[in-house]
Structure formats: C-alpha cells, structure tokens
Tab-separated table of C-alpha atoms in Angstrom:
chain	number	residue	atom	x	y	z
A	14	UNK	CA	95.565	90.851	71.643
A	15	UNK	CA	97.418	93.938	70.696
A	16	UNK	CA	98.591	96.869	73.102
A	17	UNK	CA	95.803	98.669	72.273
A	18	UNK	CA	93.354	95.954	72.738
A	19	UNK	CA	94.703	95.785	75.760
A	20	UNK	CA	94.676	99.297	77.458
A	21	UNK	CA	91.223	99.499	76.384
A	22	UNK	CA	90.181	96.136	78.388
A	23	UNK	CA	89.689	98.623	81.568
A	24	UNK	CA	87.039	100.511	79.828
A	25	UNK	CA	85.432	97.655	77.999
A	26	UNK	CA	84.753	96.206	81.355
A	27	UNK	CA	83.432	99.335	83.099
A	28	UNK	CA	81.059	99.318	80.058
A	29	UNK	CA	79.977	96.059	80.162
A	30	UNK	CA	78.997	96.600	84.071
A	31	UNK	CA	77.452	100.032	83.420
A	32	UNK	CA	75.215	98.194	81.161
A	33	UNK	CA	74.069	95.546	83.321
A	34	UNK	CA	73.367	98.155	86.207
A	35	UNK	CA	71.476	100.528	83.983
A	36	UNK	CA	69.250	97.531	82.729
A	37	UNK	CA	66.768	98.140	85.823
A	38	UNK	CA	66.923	102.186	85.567
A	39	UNK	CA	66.849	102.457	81.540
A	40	UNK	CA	63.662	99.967	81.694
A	41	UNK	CA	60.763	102.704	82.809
A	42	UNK	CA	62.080	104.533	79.274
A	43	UNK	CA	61.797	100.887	77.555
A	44	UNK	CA	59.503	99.071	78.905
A	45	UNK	CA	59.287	96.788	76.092
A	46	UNK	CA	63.042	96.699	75.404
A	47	UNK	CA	64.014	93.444	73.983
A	48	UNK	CA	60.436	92.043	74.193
A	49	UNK	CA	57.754	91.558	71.612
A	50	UNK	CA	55.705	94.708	71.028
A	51	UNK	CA	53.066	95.592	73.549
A	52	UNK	CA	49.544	94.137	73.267
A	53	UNK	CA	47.395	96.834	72.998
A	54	UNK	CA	45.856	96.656	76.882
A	55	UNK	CA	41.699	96.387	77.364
A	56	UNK	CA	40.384	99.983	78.908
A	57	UNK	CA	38.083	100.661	81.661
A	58	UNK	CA	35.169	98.406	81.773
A	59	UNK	CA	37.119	96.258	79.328
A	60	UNK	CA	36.777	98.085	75.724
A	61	UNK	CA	39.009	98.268	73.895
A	62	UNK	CA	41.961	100.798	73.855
A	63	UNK	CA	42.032	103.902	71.107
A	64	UNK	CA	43.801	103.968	68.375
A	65	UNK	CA	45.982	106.848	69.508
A	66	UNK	CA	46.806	105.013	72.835
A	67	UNK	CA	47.936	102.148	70.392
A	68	UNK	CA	49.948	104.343	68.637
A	69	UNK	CA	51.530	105.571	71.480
A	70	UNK	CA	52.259	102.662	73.301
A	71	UNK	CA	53.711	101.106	69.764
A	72	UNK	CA	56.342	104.083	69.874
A	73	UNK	CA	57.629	103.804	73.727
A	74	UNK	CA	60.031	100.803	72.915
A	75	UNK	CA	61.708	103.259	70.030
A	76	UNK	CA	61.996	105.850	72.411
A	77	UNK	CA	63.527	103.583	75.195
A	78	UNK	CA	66.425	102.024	72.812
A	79	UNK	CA	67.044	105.561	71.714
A	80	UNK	CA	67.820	106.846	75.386
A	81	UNK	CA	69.034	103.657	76.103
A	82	UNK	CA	71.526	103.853	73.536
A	83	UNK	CA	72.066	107.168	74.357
A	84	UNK	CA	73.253	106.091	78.448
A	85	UNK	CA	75.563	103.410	77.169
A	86	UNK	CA	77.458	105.634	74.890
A	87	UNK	CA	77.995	107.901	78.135
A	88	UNK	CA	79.052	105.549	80.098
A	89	UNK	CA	81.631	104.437	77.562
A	90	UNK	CA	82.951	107.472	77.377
A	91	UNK	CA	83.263	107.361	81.147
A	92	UNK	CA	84.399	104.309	81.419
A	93	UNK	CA	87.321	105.277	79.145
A	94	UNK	CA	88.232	108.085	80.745
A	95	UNK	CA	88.594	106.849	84.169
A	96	UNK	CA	90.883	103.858	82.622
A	97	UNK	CA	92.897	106.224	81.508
A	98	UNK	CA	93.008	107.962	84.701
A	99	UNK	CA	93.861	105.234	86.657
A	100	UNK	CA	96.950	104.356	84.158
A	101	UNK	CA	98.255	107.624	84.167
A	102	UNK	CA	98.298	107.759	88.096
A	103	UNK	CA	101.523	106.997	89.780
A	104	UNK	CA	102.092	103.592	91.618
A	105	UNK	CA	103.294	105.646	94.677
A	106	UNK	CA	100.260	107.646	94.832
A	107	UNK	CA	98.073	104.497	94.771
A	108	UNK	CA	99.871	103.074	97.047
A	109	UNK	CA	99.583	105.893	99.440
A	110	UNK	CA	95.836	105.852	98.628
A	111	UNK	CA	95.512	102.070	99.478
A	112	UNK	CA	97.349	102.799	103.044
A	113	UNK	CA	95.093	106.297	103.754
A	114	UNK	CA	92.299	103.341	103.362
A	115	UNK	CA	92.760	100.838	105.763
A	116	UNK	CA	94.060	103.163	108.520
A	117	UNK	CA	96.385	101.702	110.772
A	118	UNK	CA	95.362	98.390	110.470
A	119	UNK	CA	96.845	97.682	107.233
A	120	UNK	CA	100.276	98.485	108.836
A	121	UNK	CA	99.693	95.834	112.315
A	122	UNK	CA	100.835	92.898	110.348
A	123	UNK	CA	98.037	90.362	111.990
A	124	UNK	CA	99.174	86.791	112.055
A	125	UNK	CA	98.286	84.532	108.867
A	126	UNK	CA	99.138	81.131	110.847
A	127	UNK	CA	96.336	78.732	110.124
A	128	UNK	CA	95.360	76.185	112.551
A	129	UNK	CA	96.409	72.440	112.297
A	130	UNK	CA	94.931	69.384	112.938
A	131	UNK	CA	97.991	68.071	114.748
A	132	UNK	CA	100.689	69.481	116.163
A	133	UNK	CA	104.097	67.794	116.628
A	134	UNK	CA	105.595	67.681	120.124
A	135	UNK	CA	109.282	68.392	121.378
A	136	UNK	CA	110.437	64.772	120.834
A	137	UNK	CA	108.809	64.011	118.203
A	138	UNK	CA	111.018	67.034	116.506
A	139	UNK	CA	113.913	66.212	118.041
A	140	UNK	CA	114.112	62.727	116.712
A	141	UNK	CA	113.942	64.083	113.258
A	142	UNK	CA	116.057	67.922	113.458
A	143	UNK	CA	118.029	67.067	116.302
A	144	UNK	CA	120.244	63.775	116.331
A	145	UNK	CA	122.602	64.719	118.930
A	146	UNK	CA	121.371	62.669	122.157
A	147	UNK	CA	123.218	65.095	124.330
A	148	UNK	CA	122.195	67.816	122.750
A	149	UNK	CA	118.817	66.122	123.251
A	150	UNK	CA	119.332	65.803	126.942
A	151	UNK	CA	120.503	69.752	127.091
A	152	UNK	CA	117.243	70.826	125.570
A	153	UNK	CA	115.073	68.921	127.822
A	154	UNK	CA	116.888	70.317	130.768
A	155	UNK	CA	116.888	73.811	129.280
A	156	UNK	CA	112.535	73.326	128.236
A	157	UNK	CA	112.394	72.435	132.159
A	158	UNK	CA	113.781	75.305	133.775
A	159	UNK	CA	112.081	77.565	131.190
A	160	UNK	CA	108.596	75.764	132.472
A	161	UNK	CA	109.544	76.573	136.068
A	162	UNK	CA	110.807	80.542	135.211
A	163	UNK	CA	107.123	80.471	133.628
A	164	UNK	CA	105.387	79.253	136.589
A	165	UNK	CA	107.231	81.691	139.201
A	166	UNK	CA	106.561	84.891	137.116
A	167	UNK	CA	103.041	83.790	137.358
A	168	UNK	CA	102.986	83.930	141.209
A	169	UNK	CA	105.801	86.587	142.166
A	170	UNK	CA	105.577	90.173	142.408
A	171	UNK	CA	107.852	92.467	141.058
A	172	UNK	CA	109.711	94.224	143.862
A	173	UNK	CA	113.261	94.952	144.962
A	174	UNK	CA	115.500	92.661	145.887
A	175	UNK	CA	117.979	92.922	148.586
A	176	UNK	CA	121.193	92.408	146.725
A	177	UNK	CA	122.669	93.646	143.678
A	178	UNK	CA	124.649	92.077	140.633
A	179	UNK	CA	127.777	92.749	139.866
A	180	UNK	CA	127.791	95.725	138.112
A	181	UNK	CA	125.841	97.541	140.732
A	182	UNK	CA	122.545	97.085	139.189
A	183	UNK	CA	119.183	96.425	141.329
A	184	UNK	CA	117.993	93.160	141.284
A	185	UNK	CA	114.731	92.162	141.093
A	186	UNK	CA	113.224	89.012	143.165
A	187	UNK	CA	112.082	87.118	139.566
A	188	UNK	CA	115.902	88.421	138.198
A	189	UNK	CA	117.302	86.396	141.001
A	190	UNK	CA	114.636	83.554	141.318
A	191	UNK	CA	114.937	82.935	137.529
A	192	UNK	CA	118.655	83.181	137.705
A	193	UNK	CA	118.812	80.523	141.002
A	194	UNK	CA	116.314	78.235	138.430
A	195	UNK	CA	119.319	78.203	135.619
A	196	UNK	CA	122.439	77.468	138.084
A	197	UNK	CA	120.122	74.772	140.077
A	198	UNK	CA	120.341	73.619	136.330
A	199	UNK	CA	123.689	73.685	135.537
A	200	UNK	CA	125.233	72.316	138.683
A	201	UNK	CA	122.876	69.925	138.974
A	202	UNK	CA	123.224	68.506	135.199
A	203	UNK	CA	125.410	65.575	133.911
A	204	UNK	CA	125.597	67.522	130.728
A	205	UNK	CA	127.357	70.798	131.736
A	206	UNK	CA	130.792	71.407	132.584
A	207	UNK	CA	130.985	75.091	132.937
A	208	UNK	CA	128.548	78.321	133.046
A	209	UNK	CA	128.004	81.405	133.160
A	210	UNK	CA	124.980	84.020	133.720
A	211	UNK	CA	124.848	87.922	132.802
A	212	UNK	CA	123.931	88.809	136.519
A	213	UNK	CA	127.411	86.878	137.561
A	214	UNK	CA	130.044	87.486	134.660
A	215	UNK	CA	132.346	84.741	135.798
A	216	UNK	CA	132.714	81.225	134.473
A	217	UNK	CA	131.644	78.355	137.190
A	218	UNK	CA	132.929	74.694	136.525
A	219	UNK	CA	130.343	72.260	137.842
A	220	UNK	CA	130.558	69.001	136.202
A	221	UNK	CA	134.277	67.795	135.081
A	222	UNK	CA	132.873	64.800	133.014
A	223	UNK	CA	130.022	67.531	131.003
A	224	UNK	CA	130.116	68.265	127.401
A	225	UNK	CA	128.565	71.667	127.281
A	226	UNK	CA	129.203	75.779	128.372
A	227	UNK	CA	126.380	77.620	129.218
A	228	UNK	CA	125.973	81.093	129.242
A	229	UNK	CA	122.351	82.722	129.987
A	230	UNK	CA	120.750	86.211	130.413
A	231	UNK	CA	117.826	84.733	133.335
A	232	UNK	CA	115.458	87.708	132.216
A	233	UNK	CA	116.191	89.934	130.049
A	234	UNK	CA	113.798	92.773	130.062
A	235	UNK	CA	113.888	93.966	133.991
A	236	UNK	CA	113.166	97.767	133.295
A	237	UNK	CA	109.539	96.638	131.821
A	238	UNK	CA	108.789	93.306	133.498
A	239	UNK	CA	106.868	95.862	136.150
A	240	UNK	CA	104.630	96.479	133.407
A	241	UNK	CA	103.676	93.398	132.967
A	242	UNK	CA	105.149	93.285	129.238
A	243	UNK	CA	107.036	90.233	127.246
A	244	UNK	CA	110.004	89.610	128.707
A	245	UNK	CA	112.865	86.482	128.007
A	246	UNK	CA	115.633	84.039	128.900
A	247	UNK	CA	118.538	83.733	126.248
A	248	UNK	CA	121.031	81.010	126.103
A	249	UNK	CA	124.065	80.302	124.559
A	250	UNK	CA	125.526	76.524	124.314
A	251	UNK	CA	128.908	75.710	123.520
A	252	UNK	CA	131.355	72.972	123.544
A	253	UNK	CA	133.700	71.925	125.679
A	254	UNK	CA	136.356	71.698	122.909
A	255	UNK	CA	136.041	75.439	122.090
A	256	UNK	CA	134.732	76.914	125.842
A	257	UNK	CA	133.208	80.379	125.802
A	258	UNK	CA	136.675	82.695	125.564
A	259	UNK	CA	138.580	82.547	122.739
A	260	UNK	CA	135.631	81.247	120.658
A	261	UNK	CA	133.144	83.386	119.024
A	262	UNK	CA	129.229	83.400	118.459
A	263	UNK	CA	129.739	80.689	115.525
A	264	UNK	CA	131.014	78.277	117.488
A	265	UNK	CA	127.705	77.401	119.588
A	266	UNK	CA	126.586	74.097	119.320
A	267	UNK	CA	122.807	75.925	119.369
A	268	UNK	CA	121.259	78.693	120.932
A	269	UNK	CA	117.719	79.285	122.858
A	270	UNK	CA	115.634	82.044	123.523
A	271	UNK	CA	112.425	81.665	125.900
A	272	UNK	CA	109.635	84.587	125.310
A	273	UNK	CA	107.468	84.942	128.632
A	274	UNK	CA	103.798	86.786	127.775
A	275	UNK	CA	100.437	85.569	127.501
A	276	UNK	CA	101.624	82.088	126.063
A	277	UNK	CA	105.553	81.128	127.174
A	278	UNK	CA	107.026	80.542	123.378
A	279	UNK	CA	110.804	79.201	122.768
A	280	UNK	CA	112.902	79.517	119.618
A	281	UNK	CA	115.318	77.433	119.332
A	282	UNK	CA	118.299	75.954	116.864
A	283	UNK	CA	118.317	72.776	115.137
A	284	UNK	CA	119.563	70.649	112.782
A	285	UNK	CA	117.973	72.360	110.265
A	286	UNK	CA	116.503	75.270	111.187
A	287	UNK	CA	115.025	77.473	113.552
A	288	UNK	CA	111.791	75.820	115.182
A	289	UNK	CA	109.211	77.633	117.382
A	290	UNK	CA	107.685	75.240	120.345
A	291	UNK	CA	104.922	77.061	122.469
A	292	UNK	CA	104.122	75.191	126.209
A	293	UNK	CA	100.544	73.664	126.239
A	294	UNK	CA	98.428	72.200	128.840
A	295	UNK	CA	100.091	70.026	131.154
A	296	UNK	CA	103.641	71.917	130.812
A	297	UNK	CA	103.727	70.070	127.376
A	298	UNK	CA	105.583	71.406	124.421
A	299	UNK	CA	104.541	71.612	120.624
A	300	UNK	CA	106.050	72.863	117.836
A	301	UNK	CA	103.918	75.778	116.535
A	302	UNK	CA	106.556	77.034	114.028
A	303	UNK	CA	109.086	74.849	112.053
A	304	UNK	CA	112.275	76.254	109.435
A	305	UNK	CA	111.518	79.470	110.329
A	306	UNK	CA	112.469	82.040	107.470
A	307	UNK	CA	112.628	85.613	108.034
A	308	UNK	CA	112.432	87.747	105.165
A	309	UNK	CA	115.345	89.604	103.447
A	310	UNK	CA	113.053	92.860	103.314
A	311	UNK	CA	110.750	94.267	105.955
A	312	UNK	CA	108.511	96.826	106.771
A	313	UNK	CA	109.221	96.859	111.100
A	314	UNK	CA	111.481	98.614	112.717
A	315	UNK	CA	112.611	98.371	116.400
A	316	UNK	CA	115.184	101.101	117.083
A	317	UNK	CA	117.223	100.804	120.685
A	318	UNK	CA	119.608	103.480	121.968
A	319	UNK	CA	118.316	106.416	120.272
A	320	UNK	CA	120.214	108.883	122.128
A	321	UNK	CA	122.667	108.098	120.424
A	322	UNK	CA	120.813	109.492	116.815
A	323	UNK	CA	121.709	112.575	118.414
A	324	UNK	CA	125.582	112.148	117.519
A	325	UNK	CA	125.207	109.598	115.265
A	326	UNK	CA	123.972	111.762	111.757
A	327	UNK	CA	123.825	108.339	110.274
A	328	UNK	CA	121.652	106.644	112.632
A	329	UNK	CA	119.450	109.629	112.582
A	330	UNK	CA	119.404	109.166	108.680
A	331	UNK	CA	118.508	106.066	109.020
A	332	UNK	CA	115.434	106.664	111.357
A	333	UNK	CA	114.186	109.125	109.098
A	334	UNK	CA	114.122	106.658	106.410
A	335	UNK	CA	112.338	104.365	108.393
A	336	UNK	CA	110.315	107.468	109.082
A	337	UNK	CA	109.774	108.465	105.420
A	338	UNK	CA	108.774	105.305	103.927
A	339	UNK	CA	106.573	104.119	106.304
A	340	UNK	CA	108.075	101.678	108.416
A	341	UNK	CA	105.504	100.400	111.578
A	342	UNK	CA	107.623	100.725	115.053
A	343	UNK	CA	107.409	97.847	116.956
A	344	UNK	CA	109.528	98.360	119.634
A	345	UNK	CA	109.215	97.381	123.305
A	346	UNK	CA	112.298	98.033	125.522
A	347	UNK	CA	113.237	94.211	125.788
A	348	UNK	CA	115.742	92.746	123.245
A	349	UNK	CA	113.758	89.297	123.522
A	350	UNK	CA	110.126	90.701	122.263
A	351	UNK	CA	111.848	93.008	119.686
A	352	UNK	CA	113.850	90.390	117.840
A	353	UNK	CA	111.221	87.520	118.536
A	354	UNK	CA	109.016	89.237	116.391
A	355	UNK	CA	111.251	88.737	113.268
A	356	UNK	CA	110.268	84.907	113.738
A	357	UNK	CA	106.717	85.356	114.387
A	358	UNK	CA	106.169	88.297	110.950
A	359	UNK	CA	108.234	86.763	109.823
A	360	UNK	CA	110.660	90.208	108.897
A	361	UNK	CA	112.079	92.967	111.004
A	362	UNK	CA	115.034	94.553	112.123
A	363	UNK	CA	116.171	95.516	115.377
A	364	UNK	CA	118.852	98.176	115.656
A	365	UNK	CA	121.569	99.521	118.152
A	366	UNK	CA	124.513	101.538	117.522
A	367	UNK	CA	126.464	103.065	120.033
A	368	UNK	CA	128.329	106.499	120.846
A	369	UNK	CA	130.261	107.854	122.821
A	370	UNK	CA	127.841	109.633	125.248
A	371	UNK	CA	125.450	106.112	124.659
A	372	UNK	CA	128.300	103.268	124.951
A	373	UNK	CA	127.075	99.836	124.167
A	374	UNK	CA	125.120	97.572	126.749
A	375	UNK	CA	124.462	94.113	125.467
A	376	UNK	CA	126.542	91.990	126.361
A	377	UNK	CA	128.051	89.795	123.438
A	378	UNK	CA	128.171	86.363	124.858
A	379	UNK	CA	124.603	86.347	126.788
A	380	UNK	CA	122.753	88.324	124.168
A	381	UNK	CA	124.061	88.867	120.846
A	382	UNK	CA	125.625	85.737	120.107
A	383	UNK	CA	122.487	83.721	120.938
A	384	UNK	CA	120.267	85.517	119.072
A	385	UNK	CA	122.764	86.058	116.084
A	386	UNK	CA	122.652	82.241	115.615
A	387	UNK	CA	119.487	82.168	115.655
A	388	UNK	CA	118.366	85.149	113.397
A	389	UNK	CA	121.242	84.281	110.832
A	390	UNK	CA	120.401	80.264	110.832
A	391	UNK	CA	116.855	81.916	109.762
A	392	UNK	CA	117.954	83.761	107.099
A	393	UNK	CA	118.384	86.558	108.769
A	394	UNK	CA	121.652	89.122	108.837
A	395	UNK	CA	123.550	90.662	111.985
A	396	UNK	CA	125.979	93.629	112.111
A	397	UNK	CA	128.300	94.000	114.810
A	398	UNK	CA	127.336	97.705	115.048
A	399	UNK	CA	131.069	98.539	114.466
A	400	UNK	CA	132.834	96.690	111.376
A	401	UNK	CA	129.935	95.553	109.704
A	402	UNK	CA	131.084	92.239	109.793
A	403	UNK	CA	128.224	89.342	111.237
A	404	UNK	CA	128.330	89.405	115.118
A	405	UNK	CA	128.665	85.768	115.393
A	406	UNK	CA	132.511	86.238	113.664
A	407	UNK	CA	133.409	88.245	117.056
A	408	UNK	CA	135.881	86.969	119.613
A	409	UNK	CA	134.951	86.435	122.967
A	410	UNK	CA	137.412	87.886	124.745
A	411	UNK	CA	135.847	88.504	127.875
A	412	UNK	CA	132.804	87.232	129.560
A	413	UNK	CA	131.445	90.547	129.947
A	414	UNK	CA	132.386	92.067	126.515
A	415	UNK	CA	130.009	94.789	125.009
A	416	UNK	CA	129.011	94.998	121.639
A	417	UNK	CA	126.634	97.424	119.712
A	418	UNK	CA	124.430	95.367	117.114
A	419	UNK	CA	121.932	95.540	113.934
A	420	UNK	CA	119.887	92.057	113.787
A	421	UNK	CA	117.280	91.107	111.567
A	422	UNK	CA	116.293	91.166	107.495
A	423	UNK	CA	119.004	91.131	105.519
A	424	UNK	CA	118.432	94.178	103.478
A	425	UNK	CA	117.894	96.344	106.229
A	426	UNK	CA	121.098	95.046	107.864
A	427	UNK	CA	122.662	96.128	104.810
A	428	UNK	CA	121.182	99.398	105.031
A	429	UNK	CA	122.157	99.795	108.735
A	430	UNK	CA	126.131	99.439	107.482
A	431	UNK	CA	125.782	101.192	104.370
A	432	UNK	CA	124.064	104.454	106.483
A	433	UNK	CA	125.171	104.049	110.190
A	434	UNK	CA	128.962	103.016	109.631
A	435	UNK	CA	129.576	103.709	105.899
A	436	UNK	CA	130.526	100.385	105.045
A	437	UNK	CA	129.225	98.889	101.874
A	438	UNK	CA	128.164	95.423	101.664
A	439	UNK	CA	130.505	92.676	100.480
C-alpha cells in the first residue's frame, strides 16, 4: 500500500462507519433502498391503490439513493478532514489532551499485579536464590524480629519516651521497643559477631564465633509514625572479613528493608535479585514479588530536603522540571515508603541534596547503603549527592557518617548529577 493509500486509511474508515450509522436514519428517505420495488399496497376497504399513488411510491427508492448518496459523500468529506486534523496535531498536544481526560487518575499509577494461584513461601525461595545456609539462618532471624516490630506497633501508642538517643533526639516508646527487638536479636544470635543501630552509633561485639555485622535503623520514619503513616526497619549485613569501617556499601553480604502499613512487606537481596515477601496469616511469609526491576525512566518523584532548593539553583531546576513535565509527587516524609515505592511501580526516584544551611541527615551505613544495594541490584542507580559517583562505592569511615543521596531510575539519577552537581554521566 502506498503512502498515500495509507494516510487516507483514517478517512476510509470514518466513512465506512458513517455509513453503517446512517443506514437506520437515511432509511425513512429510502424505504425501499436495496430491496425489490414496492408492491403497490391495497387501499381502504381493500381496492386497489391509484395509479398516481403507484407512481409515487415507484419514485421514493430514487429519491432515497439520491439523498443517500448525497450523506455519504458528506461524510467523506468529513471524514477526511478530521484525518487530516488529527495528523497535523502535535503528539504533545495529544498527549496533554489524553491527561486533561482521565483527571488525576491517569497519573496514580494503580497496581497491575495479577493474582496467583500459588504463592511461594520464604524457604521455598531461599532454597533456590539463596544458597548460603548462614545467610539462611540471618534471614530467618531478621523475618522474626520484623514479625514481632509488626505486632508491637499494632498494640503501642505513640508517646514520648523517657530517654533520648545519642544525638539528643526524643525517643519514642515503639523507637526504643523496636530497637530493644533488634539487639535481643543480635546478642542473642549464633550468627552475629558485632552490631550496630542508628539510635546507638557505636559498634557492640556479641558473639566472637559469628559471621555477620549488623547495622539497623529500628524505625525509620518517627516524625510521621504519629500519623499513623508507613513507616520501616533497614538493615545492613556484612562480613566479618570486611566489618562495617573501612568497608563501603558494596561490600554487604545483603541488605533488608521491612515496610510497616496496612500489610508488613520486606524487600530483600538475593542471589539473584531483589524479592518482595509480604507476612500472611499465621506470621507466615510469601513471596509476592520476585527479580524485581525498576525502570530506567519514571514518571514519580519524591523530593526530601527542599530547603535546600532555596540555595541550591540546581536542585530548584530540577524540581521545576519535575514540575514542568508532569511528574506525580509521591512523597511521604519516611525514606522507607518513598524508595519502597520504586519496587512496588516499579520506577521512581527519591532525591536529597544537601547545603549548607540544610546539611545532610541520613546516615550512610544504616540508610543509604542498605537501600543502595538494594535499588542498584534492581536496576536501579544511586548518587552520593556529592561526586556523583554510586553511594555504595563510599567508605565507611565512621559509624555515624552523613551522606546526601539521589536513589532510584537510572535516568533520573543521571539527571540529578547532570542538574544538581554538574557532573555528566560516565
């Protein structure tokens, strides 16, 4: 079919419909359209009909075909001229026309999971994506406590504790009951031979004879867990033969991140890939999401520390962007629900640059390592907010070391560098 054949298909088919939905209208004008001619009908009392009412009725089906004819030349015509309408129109603008239609929903990125008939359990996964026994044994231990954080945010209020951390901060009572959960872990487990947790910045031997180094955040999120939002625990494991300091975000044997909100989800590491498991009845675990790929473009944005768009012209840049083009903001407060929903849709980015009146806040060993494994084992791309190198090539120098951070599709990582910190992308 040639070009021309082919531009003209739009119009053809408009025709072709037009036709078919003027059949019903055009018929009072032709009643006898594309049927033998008309009997002539019996009169009153059953005579039979005049000659001039025979005449008449023997003309009607000329006169339908003529205005017949005459309709399905104009909507040719029509036809035609809204094909070419419709070519000469912009992409952009019917794109822009498509989004004006659905509203907001067509920018809430609803889930597309499908149900299964089965669902595969913790161990049954394990035996296949994670062949480590010990390993094994550390995410069993770690599934456990996470199953116990669940059940006491289900029963505690939120109020202030008595103490504080370390850094002065307010605790709350399910900061310090979910924290007590992860060291009951630790120095109670064959498996670990040191830890450490955000809310004490110190590394604690407990088992000479353990294999692993764990570092935790208990629950990320306390400025909204009074809401009654999603909130998390992250964790980092490492080996012994590298510790935490001195070793950076690559080194972790795997990484875990627990998302407490109507269900109690965990992402974790494997063998190969990043699996979601989600905790069922009877504190069972299944794997709802398996090799988890998160897409190297997205349409989400979470943006953190935007105080600092106020020195920053290139973070403010990039928000307008965002802005511009029609990015949805998903953003919470909580660094666990904001990157956790890069798993779930699948895309995202999360972003977090620092100045010098908004210094950086997440701590790289109990946040930004964990979740930089994670993201990047998924496809993903992280920026350590400063270099643009990957945040998982960082040293650890100290336990409590800060570190600014972009996290999440790799284009828009890209972006971050290229309009935040004016690096361009290897």
């Amino acid at each position: 079919m040639g070009l021309g054949s082919r531009s003209a298909a739009p119009g053809l088919t408009l025709l072709l419909a037009g036709c078919a939905a003027l059949a019903g209208p055009l018929s009072f004008l032709a009643p006898g359209l594309g049927r033998q001619p008309a009997r002539l009908r019996a009169g009153s009392g059953g005579a039979p009909a005049s000659a001039a009412q025979g005449a008449v009725q023997a003309e009607r089906p000329g006169a339908g075909c003529l205005a017949a004819g005459a309709g399905v030349l104009c909507l040719a015509a029509v036809g035609l001229a809204a094909a070419r309408r419709s070519a000469a129109r912009p992409a952009a603008v019917r794109r822009a026309e498509a989004d004006d239609a659905y509203g907001a929903s067509h920018t809430s990125f609803y889930t597309d999971a499908v149900a299964k008939d089965k669902y595969d359990s913790i161990e049954e996964v394990m035996e296949k994506s994670l062949k480590d026994p010990k390993l094994q044994g550390m995410v069993k231990e770690l599934l456990a406590a996470c199953v116990k954080i669940t059940e006491a945010l289900r029963v505690n209020l939120v109020t202030v504790n008595d103490s504080s951390n370390t850094f002065g901060d307010t605790q709350l009572t399910v900061d310090v009951i979910a924290d007590d959960l992860l060291w009951d872990l630790a120095k109670s487990s064959q498996l670990v031979c040191e830890a450490s947790s955000e809310e004490e910045p110190e590394i604690v031997k407990t088992n000479p004879d353990g294999q692993y180094v764990l570092c935790w955040d208990p629950l990320d999120g306390s400025s909204i867990v009074d809401n009654n939002w999603a909130v998390g625990t992250i964790v980092g494991v490492w080996d012994k033969s590298t510790g935490l300091l001195g070793a950076t975000g690559r080194d972790q044997v795997m990484s875990l991140v627990a998302l407490y909100g109507p269900r109690t989800t965990v992402f974790m590491t494997m063998d190969d890939g990043v699996y979601e498991f989600t905790l069922g009845p009877g504190n069972q675990w299944i794997c709802s999401r398996e090799k988890i790929e998160i897409k190297k473009d997205c349409k989400i944005f979470a943006p953190a520390n935007m105080r600092a768009a106020q020195e920053v012209d290139g973070y403010a840049k990039l928000i307008d962007h965002y802005m511009t083009n029609r990015y949805t903001l998903r953003y919470s407060g909580g660094l666990v629900p904001d990157v956790c929903q890069q798993f779930t849709k699948t895309q995202g980015v999360f972003t977090n640059p620092t100045s010098k009146a908004s210094p950086a806040k997440l701590r790289l060993a109990f946040e930004a390592a964990p979740f930089g494994r994670l993201v990047e084992m998924a496809g993903g791309k992280t920026s350590d907010g400063v270099s643009g190198q990957s945040v998982l090539d960082v040293k650890i120098e100290a336990v409590d070391q800060r570190t600014a951070l972009a996290i999440g599709s790799a284009n828009e990582v890209d972006r971050f560098n290229e309009t935040v910190l004016q690096k361009t992308p290897a």
